[in-house]
Amino acid sequence: MKRFLYSVLVLLLCTSCESLLDLEPKNGVTFEHYFATEQDLEALVTQMHGNLRTALTMVTKQELIGLRVDVVKQGSEMNKIRGLNTDYFLNHSTQQQWRAYYNTLAIVDLFFDNYKKAKDVAPERVRFYCGQGEFVKAMCYFYLVRMWGDAVITKGSNYIDKYAKSPASVVLDTAIHAALQAYDMLPKYGNLKNSNNKALTSKQYGCKGSVAALLAHLYAWKAHVVGGQEDLKESEKWASKLIEEKYRDEVGGYTLAANPEEVCSEVMHRKSAESIFELEINYQDVSSYSTFLPAYSMIGAPVVKTEEKMKIKSKDLGITIAEVNSLFPVGDARREAYFYKLDDPEWQEAGLAYLYKWRYARYGSSVAGEVWLSGMDVNRVIFRLADMYLLRAECRVKMDDRVGAEADLNVIRQRAGVEMWPAKNDSGDLKYDIFREREKELLYEGHRYYDVVRNGYWKTELQGNFSELSVDDVKDGALYMPVPQTAFSQNDLMIQNAFWASKMK
């Protein structure tokens, strides 16, 4: 019964207001009465992670823009997204929303405003729950700052006044502070326990490893926003904690999969040794989270056993066999692992490559025997160890540590079975070749748009109107999403960023 009350009260908290950030304090007051035991804290942390999963399983428009494809269906919504159609992005019904992130932060605020009311909770358990709250907070602000740049920083569950945005640098500092707090409070993966002292095996819970990966990305993004070498050093430091053997006792052990085939069959499935942080999707969730992969619309035969091969030609997005061949040189094991039977004439008829990186599908069925796809039987991996190697390589080359950058790059290349850098297919620009390696290794995992922005390649690596953007457009916020219209409700402190304000009619 108590868990039911939690769900009802949280639902009220997150939906009772016309304006997202205009939170009614009465719900928080009602909720206070349930902060009596450790189980109450645990239930709210569980709800926190449930809301975080809801937020992070929503494929963002930026993730779709960044997908490496060369076929986009004309007239489709995807064509408008990837072409930076400003009318589409400003349309109230199709805008990218930040509501889910702030709904999650509302629960985080509620937790921190009330957790001390719980009685007889061991100090180490309080630290664990607080660490989870700090981790969720940091993750939300990380997503907000990459998508919108300047964003609102919440002020607690009892704050009822209007909100203005804070600069992106302040949002980043807020996220970093929360993540550092989380790192101090949380154990490493393998030592996570629930209130009954049973092991928590989900890789969605915050732990030292997932916080270290988040900090590596936060500092790399801050270096892009602020331009500081110190932030690159910090990003390198946190990535190193996940890579180097000497930190294993502190952070936990993460190991690269043996080869790209194992990346697809195990890492992209769930709970592998290479995975650091992933969103937990179970069988009961599949109807609610069926499209949580950025490249979901590209997945068909042979993964989807109910789909004919030629259905690939009607999909909104696709990549030609020729484009795959230009991306992956001969001998790159990722070519055969990530795509299905590229060299088999039976699978070449459409001229398009069949995505095979995510291989496990779920099906529904009727009493009459009808079968249909209900979603993918995988978790969504957000951070993995290969990402850390290549992010560290990026930071190192930006700090003129070419030897270290080349070494990290070649670790990933060696696993894929390709020539070490510099190879005949490389540009010779180490920074750009590291970007290209991230593009290949992390193909369709949701990183590429942010890699493009972080490295300044938006004119050449994105499609449509992106090539027409000026440096001033980018400074004015063209690479961020417009602030959603819902944020302006009853809030005259909210302002649109300069680029998108100039496009409003």
Coordinates of N, CA, C and O in Angstrom, one line a residue, residues 24-163:
E24 N 3.8 22.9 -6.9 CA 2.9 23.2 -5.8 C 3.5 22.6 -4.5 O 3.7 21.4 -4.5
P25 N 3.7 23.3 -3.4 CA 4.3 22.8 -2.2 C 3.4 21.8 -1.5 O 3.9 21.0 -0.7
K26 N 2.1 21.8 -1.7 CA 1.2 21.0 -0.9 C 1.5 19.5 -1.1 O 1.4 18.7 -0.2
N27 N 2.0 19.1 -2.3 CA 2.3 17.7 -2.6 C 3.5 17.3 -1.8 O 3.6 16.2 -1.2
G28 N 4.5 18.2 -1.7 CA 5.7 17.9 -0.9 C 5.3 17.8 0.6 O 5.8 16.9 1.3
V29 N 4.5 18.6 1.1 CA 4.0 18.5 2.5 C 3.3 17.2 2.7 O 3.6 16.6 3.7
T30 N 2.5 16.8 1.8 CA 1.8 15.6 2.0 C 2.8 14.4 2.0 O 2.6 13.5 2.8
F31 N 3.8 14.5 1.2 CA 4.7 13.4 1.1 C 5.6 13.3 2.3 O 6.1 12.2 2.6
E32 N 5.8 14.4 3.0 CA 6.7 14.4 4.2 C 6.3 13.3 5.2 O 7.2 12.7 5.8
H33 N 5.1 13.0 5.3 CA 4.6 12.0 6.3 C 5.1 10.6 6.0 O 5.1 9.8 6.9
Y34 N 5.6 10.4 4.9 CA 6.1 9.0 4.5 C 7.6 8.9 4.7 O 8.1 7.8 4.4
F35 N 8.3 9.9 5.1 CA 9.7 9.8 5.4 C 10.0 9.3 6.8 O 10.4 10.1 7.7
A36 N 9.7 8.0 7.1 CA 9.8 7.5 8.4 C 10.9 6.4 8.5 O 11.5 6.3 9.6
T37 N 11.1 5.6 7.5 CA 12.0 4.5 7.6 C 12.9 4.4 6.4 O 12.8 5.2 5.4
E38 N 13.9 3.5 6.5 CA 14.8 3.3 5.4 C 14.1 2.9 4.1 O 14.4 3.3 3.0
Q39 N 13.1 2.1 4.3 CA 12.3 1.6 3.1 C 11.6 2.8 2.4 O 11.5 2.8 1.2
D40 N 11.3 3.9 3.1 CA 10.7 5.1 2.5 C 11.8 5.7 1.6 O 11.5 6.1 0.5
L41 N 13.0 5.9 2.2 CA 14.1 6.4 1.4 C 14.3 5.6 0.1 O 14.5 6.1 -1.0
E42 N 14.4 4.3 0.3 CA 14.7 3.4 -0.8 C 13.6 3.5 -1.9 O 13.9 3.5 -3.1
A43 N 12.4 3.6 -1.4 CA 11.3 3.7 -2.4 C 11.4 4.9 -3.3 O 11.1 4.9 -4.5
L44 N 11.7 6.0 -2.6 CA 11.9 7.3 -3.4 C 13.1 7.2 -4.3 O 13.0 7.8 -5.4
V45 N 14.2 6.6 -3.9 CA 15.3 6.5 -4.8 C 14.9 5.6 -6.0 O 15.3 5.9 -7.1
T46 N 14.2 4.6 -5.7 CA 13.7 3.7 -6.8 C 12.9 4.5 -7.8 O 13.0 4.4 -9.0
Q47 N 12.0 5.4 -7.3 CA 11.1 6.2 -8.1 C 12.0 7.2 -8.9 O 11.8 7.5 -10.1
M48 N 13.0 7.7 -8.2 CA 14.0 8.6 -8.9 C 14.6 8.0 -10.1 O 14.7 8.6 -11.2
H49 N 15.1 6.7 -9.9 CA 15.7 6.0 -11.1 C 14.7 5.7 -12.1 O 15.0 5.6 -13.3
G50 N 13.4 5.4 -11.7 CA 12.4 5.2 -12.7 C 12.2 6.4 -13.6 O 12.0 6.3 -14.8
N51 N 12.1 7.6 -12.9 CA 12.0 8.8 -13.7 C 13.2 9.1 -14.6 O 13.0 9.6 -15.7
L52 N 14.4 8.8 -14.0 CA 15.6 9.0 -14.8 C 15.5 8.1 -16.1 O 15.9 8.6 -17.2
R53 N 15.1 6.9 -15.9 CA 15.0 6.0 -17.1 C 14.0 6.6 -18.1 O 14.3 6.6 -19.3
T54 N 12.9 7.1 -17.6 CA 11.9 7.7 -18.5 C 12.5 8.8 -19.3 O 12.3 8.9 -20.5
A55 N 13.3 9.7 -18.7 CA 13.9 10.8 -19.3 C 15.0 10.3 -20.3 O 15.0 10.8 -21.5
L56 N 15.8 9.4 -19.9 CA 17.0 9.0 -20.8 C 16.6 8.0 -21.9 O 17.4 7.8 -22.8
T57 N 15.5 7.4 -21.8 CA 15.1 6.5 -22.8 C 14.4 7.2 -24.0 O 14.1 6.6 -25.0
M58 N 14.1 8.5 -23.8 CA 13.5 9.2 -24.9 C 14.6 9.6 -25.9 O 15.5 10.4 -25.5
V59 N 14.6 9.1 -27.0 CA 15.6 9.4 -28.0 C 15.5 10.9 -28.4 O 14.4 11.4 -28.7
T60 N 16.6 11.6 -28.3 CA 16.5 13.1 -28.5 C 16.7 13.4 -30.0 O 17.2 12.6 -30.8
K61 N 16.2 14.5 -30.3 CA 16.4 15.0 -31.7 C 17.9 15.1 -32.1 O 18.3 14.9 -33.2
Q62 N 18.7 15.5 -31.1 CA 20.1 15.6 -31.4 C 20.7 14.3 -31.7 O 21.6 14.1 -32.6
E63 N 20.3 13.2 -31.0 CA 20.8 11.9 -31.3 C 20.4 11.5 -32.7 O 21.2 10.8 -33.4
L64 N 19.2 11.8 -33.1 CA 18.8 11.5 -34.5 C 19.5 12.3 -35.5 O 19.9 11.7 -36.6
I65 N 19.8 13.5 -35.2 CA 20.6 14.4 -36.2 C 22.0 13.8 -36.4 O 22.5 13.8 -37.5
G66 N 22.5 13.2 -35.3 CA 23.9 12.7 -35.4 C 24.1 11.4 -36.0 O 25.2 10.9 -36.3
L67 N 23.0 10.6 -36.3 CA 23.1 9.3 -36.8 C 23.9 9.3 -38.2 O 23.6 10.1 -39.1
R68 N 24.9 8.4 -38.3 CA 25.6 8.4 -39.6 C 24.8 7.5 -40.6 O 24.9 6.3 -40.6
V69 N 24.1 8.2 -41.4 CA 23.3 7.6 -42.5 C 23.4 8.4 -43.8 O 23.7 9.5 -43.7
D70 N 23.1 7.7 -44.9 CA 23.1 8.5 -46.2 C 21.8 8.3 -46.9 O 21.7 8.8 -48.1
V71 N 20.8 7.7 -46.3 CA 19.5 7.6 -46.9 C 18.5 8.1 -45.8 O 18.4 7.6 -44.7
V72 N 17.7 9.2 -46.2 CA 16.7 9.8 -45.4 C 15.5 9.9 -46.2 O 15.5 10.5 -47.3
K73 N 14.4 9.4 -45.8 CA 13.1 9.3 -46.6 C 12.6 10.8 -46.8 O 12.4 11.5 -45.8
Q74 N 12.4 11.1 -48.0 CA 11.9 12.4 -48.4 C 10.5 12.7 -47.8 O 9.7 11.8 -47.8
G75 N 10.3 13.9 -47.3 CA 9.0 14.2 -46.7 C 8.8 13.7 -45.3 O 7.7 14.0 -44.8
S76 N 9.7 12.9 -44.8 CA 9.5 12.4 -43.5 C 9.8 13.3 -42.4 O 10.5 14.3 -42.6
E77 N 9.3 13.1 -41.2 CA 9.7 13.9 -40.0 C 11.2 13.9 -39.8 O 11.8 14.9 -39.4
M78 N 11.8 12.7 -40.1 CA 13.3 12.6 -39.9 C 14.0 13.5 -40.8 O 15.1 14.1 -40.5
N79 N 13.5 13.8 -42.0 CA 14.1 14.7 -42.9 C 14.1 16.1 -42.4 O 15.1 16.9 -42.5
K80 N 13.1 16.5 -41.7 CA 13.0 17.8 -41.1 C 13.9 17.9 -39.9 O 14.6 19.0 -39.7
I81 N 14.0 16.9 -39.1 CA 14.9 16.9 -37.9 C 16.4 17.0 -38.4 O 17.1 17.9 -37.9
R82 N 16.8 16.2 -39.3 CA 18.2 16.1 -39.7 C 18.6 17.3 -40.5 O 19.7 17.6 -40.6
G83 N 17.6 17.9 -41.2 CA 17.9 19.1 -42.0 C 17.8 20.4 -41.3 O 18.0 21.5 -41.9
L84 N 17.6 20.4 -39.9 CA 17.5 21.6 -39.1 C 16.4 22.5 -39.7 O 16.6 23.7 -39.9
N85 N 15.2 21.9 -39.8 CA 14.0 22.7 -40.3 C 13.5 23.5 -39.1 O 13.0 23.0 -38.1
T86 N 13.8 24.9 -39.1 CA 13.5 25.7 -37.9 C 12.1 25.8 -37.6 O 11.7 25.8 -36.4
D87 N 11.2 25.8 -38.6 CA 9.7 25.8 -38.3 C 9.3 24.5 -37.5 O 8.5 24.6 -36.6
Y88 N 9.9 23.4 -37.9 CA 9.6 22.1 -37.2 C 10.1 22.2 -35.7 O 9.4 21.8 -34.8
F89 N 11.3 22.7 -35.5 CA 11.8 22.7 -34.2 C 11.1 23.7 -33.3 O 11.1 23.5 -32.0
L90 N 10.5 24.7 -33.8 CA 9.8 25.7 -33.0 C 8.3 25.4 -32.9 O 7.6 26.0 -32.1
N91 N 7.8 24.4 -33.7 CA 6.4 24.1 -33.6 C 6.1 23.5 -32.2 O 6.8 22.5 -31.7
H92 N 5.1 24.0 -31.5 CA 4.9 23.5 -30.1 C 4.6 22.0 -30.0 O 5.0 21.4 -29.0
S93 N 4.0 21.4 -31.0 CA 3.7 20.0 -31.0 C 4.9 19.1 -31.2 O 4.8 17.9 -31.0
T94 N 6.0 19.6 -31.8 CA 7.1 18.8 -32.1 C 8.4 19.2 -31.4 O 9.5 18.7 -31.7
Q95 N 8.3 20.2 -30.5 CA 9.5 20.6 -29.8 C 10.1 19.5 -28.9 O 9.4 18.7 -28.4
Q96 N 11.4 19.6 -28.8 CA 12.1 18.7 -27.8 C 11.7 19.3 -26.4 O 11.9 20.5 -26.1
Q97 N 11.2 18.4 -25.5 CA 10.7 18.9 -24.2 C 11.8 18.6 -23.1 O 12.5 17.6 -23.2
W98 N 11.8 19.4 -22.1 CA 12.7 19.1 -21.0 C 12.0 18.7 -19.7 O 12.5 18.5 -18.7
R99 N 10.7 18.5 -19.9 CA 9.8 18.2 -18.7 C 10.3 16.9 -18.0 O 10.3 16.9 -16.7
A100 N 10.7 15.9 -18.7 CA 11.0 14.6 -18.0 C 12.2 14.8 -17.1 O 12.3 14.2 -16.0
Y101 N 13.2 15.7 -17.5 CA 14.4 15.9 -16.7 C 14.0 16.7 -15.4 O 14.5 16.4 -14.3
Y102 N 13.1 17.7 -15.5 CA 12.8 18.4 -14.4 C 11.8 17.7 -13.5 O 11.8 17.9 -12.3
N103 N 11.0 16.8 -14.0 CA 10.2 15.9 -13.2 C 11.1 15.0 -12.3 O 10.8 14.8 -11.1
T104 N 12.2 14.6 -12.9 CA 13.1 13.8 -12.1 C 13.8 14.6 -11.1 O 13.9 14.2 -9.9
L105 N 14.2 15.8 -11.4 CA 14.9 16.7 -10.4 C 13.9 17.1 -9.3 O 14.4 17.4 -8.2
A106 N 12.6 17.2 -9.6 CA 11.6 17.5 -8.6 C 11.7 16.4 -7.5 O 11.6 16.7 -6.3
I107 N 11.8 15.2 -7.9 CA 11.8 14.1 -6.9 C 13.2 14.1 -6.2 O 13.2 13.9 -4.9
V108 N 14.3 14.4 -6.9 CA 15.6 14.6 -6.2 C 15.5 15.7 -5.1 O 15.9 15.5 -4.0
D109 N 14.9 16.8 -5.5 CA 14.7 17.9 -4.5 C 13.9 17.5 -3.3 O 14.2 17.8 -2.2
L110 N 12.8 16.8 -3.6 CA 11.9 16.3 -2.5 C 12.7 15.4 -1.6 O 12.5 15.4 -0.3
F111 N 13.5 14.5 -2.1 CA 14.3 13.6 -1.3 C 15.3 14.4 -0.4 O 15.3 14.2 0.8
F112 N 16.0 15.3 -1.0 CA 17.0 16.0 -0.2 C 16.4 17.0 0.9 O 17.0 17.3 1.9
D113 N 15.2 17.4 0.6 CA 14.5 18.3 1.6 C 13.9 17.5 2.7 O 13.4 18.1 3.7
N114 N 13.8 16.1 2.6 CA 13.1 15.4 3.6 C 13.8 14.1 4.2 O 13.4 13.6 5.1
Y115 N 15.0 13.8 3.6 CA 15.5 12.5 4.0 C 16.0 12.4 5.4 O 16.0 11.3 6.0
K116 N 16.3 13.5 6.0 CA 16.7 13.5 7.4 C 15.6 13.2 8.4 O 15.9 12.9 9.6
K117 N 14.4 13.2 7.9 CA 13.2 12.8 8.8 C 13.2 11.3 9.1 O 12.5 10.9 10.0
A118 N 13.8 10.5 8.2 CA 13.7 9.1 8.4 C 14.5 8.7 9.7 O 15.6 9.2 10.0
K119 N 14.0 7.8 10.5 CA 14.5 7.4 11.8 C 15.3 6.1 11.7 O 14.9 5.2 10.9
D120 N 16.3 6.0 12.5 CA 17.1 4.7 12.7 C 17.6 4.2 11.4 O 17.6 2.9 11.2
V121 N 18.1 5.0 10.5 CA 18.8 4.6 9.3 C 20.3 4.7 9.5 O 20.8 5.7 9.9
A122 N 21.0 3.6 9.2 CA 22.4 3.6 9.4 C 23.1 4.7 8.6 O 22.7 4.9 7.4
P123 N 24.1 5.3 9.1 CA 24.8 6.4 8.3 C 25.3 6.0 6.9 O 25.1 6.8 6.0
E124 N 25.8 4.8 6.8 CA 26.3 4.3 5.5 C 25.2 4.2 4.5 O 25.3 4.3 3.3
R125 N 24.0 3.8 5.0 CA 22.8 3.7 4.1 C 22.3 5.1 3.7 O 21.9 5.3 2.5
V126 N 22.3 6.0 4.6 CA 21.9 7.4 4.3 C 22.9 7.9 3.2 O 22.4 8.5 2.2
R127 N 24.2 7.7 3.3 CA 25.2 8.1 2.3 C 24.9 7.4 0.9 O 25.0 8.1 -0.1
F128 N 24.5 6.2 1.0 CA 24.2 5.5 -0.3 C 23.0 6.1 -1.0 O 23.0 6.4 -2.2
Y129 N 21.9 6.4 -0.2 CA 20.7 7.0 -0.9 C 21.0 8.4 -1.3 O 20.6 8.8 -2.4
C130 N 21.8 9.2 -0.5 CA 22.1 10.5 -0.9 C 23.0 10.5 -2.2 O 22.9 11.3 -3.1
G131 N 23.9 9.5 -2.2 CA 24.8 9.4 -3.4 C 24.0 9.1 -4.7 O 24.3 9.6 -5.7
Q132 N 22.9 8.3 -4.5 CA 22.1 8.0 -5.7 C 21.4 9.3 -6.1 O 21.3 9.6 -7.3
G133 N 20.9 10.1 -5.1 CA 20.3 11.4 -5.5 C 21.2 12.3 -6.2 O 20.8 13.0 -7.2
E134 N 22.4 12.4 -5.7 CA 23.4 13.3 -6.4 C 23.7 12.8 -7.8 O 23.9 13.6 -8.7
F135 N 23.8 11.5 -7.9 CA 24.1 10.9 -9.3 C 23.0 11.2 -10.3 O 23.2 11.7 -11.4
V136 N 21.8 11.0 -9.8 CA 20.6 11.3 -10.7 C 20.6 12.8 -11.0 O 20.3 13.2 -12.2
K137 N 20.8 13.7 -10.0 CA 20.9 15.1 -10.3 C 21.9 15.5 -11.3 O 21.6 16.2 -12.3
A138 N 23.1 14.9 -11.2 CA 24.2 15.2 -12.1 C 23.9 14.7 -13.5 O 24.2 15.4 -14.5
M139 N 23.3 13.6 -13.6 CA 22.9 13.0 -14.9 C 21.9 13.9 -15.6 O 22.0 14.2 -16.8
C140 N 20.9 14.4 -14.9 CA 19.9 15.2 -15.5 C 20.5 16.5 -16.0 O 20.2 17.0 -17.1
Y141 N 21.3 17.2 -15.2 CA 21.9 18.4 -15.6 C 22.9 18.2 -16.8 O 23.0 19.1 -17.6
F142 N 23.5 17.1 -16.8 CA 24.4 16.7 -18.0 C 23.6 16.7 -19.3 O 24.0 17.3 -20.3
Y143 N 22.4 16.0 -19.2 CA 21.6 16.0 -20.4 C 21.0 17.4 -20.8 O 21.0 17.8 -21.9
L144 N 20.6 18.1 -19.8 CA 20.0 19.4 -20.0 C 21.0 20.4 -20.6 O 20.7 21.1 -21.6
V145 N 22.3 20.4 -20.1 CA 23.3 21.3 -20.6 C 23.7 21.0 -22.0 O 24.0 21.9 -22.8
R146 N 23.8 19.7 -22.4 CA 24.1 19.4 -23.8 C 23.0 19.7 -24.7 O 23.3 20.1 -25.9
M147 N 21.8 19.6 -24.3 CA 20.6 19.8 -25.2 C 20.3 21.3 -25.3 O 19.9 21.8 -26.4
W148 N 20.3 22.0 -24.2 CA 19.8 23.4 -24.2 C 20.8 24.4 -23.8 O 20.6 25.6 -23.9
G149 N 22.0 24.0 -23.3 CA 23.0 25.0 -22.9 C 22.6 25.6 -21.6 O 22.6 25.0 -20.6
D150 N 22.2 26.9 -21.7 CA 21.6 27.6 -20.5 C 20.4 26.8 -20.1 O 19.5 26.5 -20.9
A151 N 20.2 26.6 -18.8 CA 19.0 25.9 -18.3 C 18.7 26.3 -16.9 O 19.5 27.0 -16.2
V152 N 17.5 25.9 -16.4 CA 17.1 26.2 -15.1 C 17.8 25.3 -14.1 O 17.9 24.1 -14.3
I153 N 18.2 25.8 -13.0 CA 18.7 25.1 -11.8 C 17.7 25.2 -10.7 O 17.3 26.3 -10.3
T154 N 17.1 24.0 -10.3 CA 16.0 24.1 -9.3 C 16.5 24.5 -8.0 O 17.7 24.4 -7.6
K155 N 15.6 24.9 -7.1 CA 15.9 25.5 -5.8 C 15.2 24.8 -4.6 O 15.0 25.4 -3.6
G156 N 14.8 23.5 -4.8 CA 14.2 22.8 -3.8 C 12.7 22.6 -4.0 O 12.1 23.3 -4.7
S157 N 12.2 21.6 -3.2 CA 10.8 21.2 -3.4 C 9.8 22.2 -2.9 O 8.6 22.2 -3.3
N158 N 10.2 23.2 -2.1 CA 9.3 24.2 -1.5 C 9.4 25.5 -2.2 O 8.7 26.4 -1.8
Y159 N 10.2 25.6 -3.2 CA 10.4 26.9 -4.0 C 9.2 27.0 -4.9 O 9.0 26.1 -5.7
I160 N 8.5 28.1 -4.9 CA 7.3 28.3 -5.7 C 7.3 29.5 -6.6 O 6.4 29.9 -7.2
D161 N 8.5 30.2 -6.6 CA 8.6 31.4 -7.4 C 9.0 31.1 -8.8 O 9.2 29.9 -9.2
K162 N 9.1 32.1 -9.6 CA 9.5 31.9 -11.0 C 11.0 31.6 -11.1 O 11.8 31.9 -10.3
Y163 N 11.3 30.9 -12.3 CA 12.7 30.5 -12.5 C 13.2 31.2 -13.8 O 12.5 31.4 -14.8

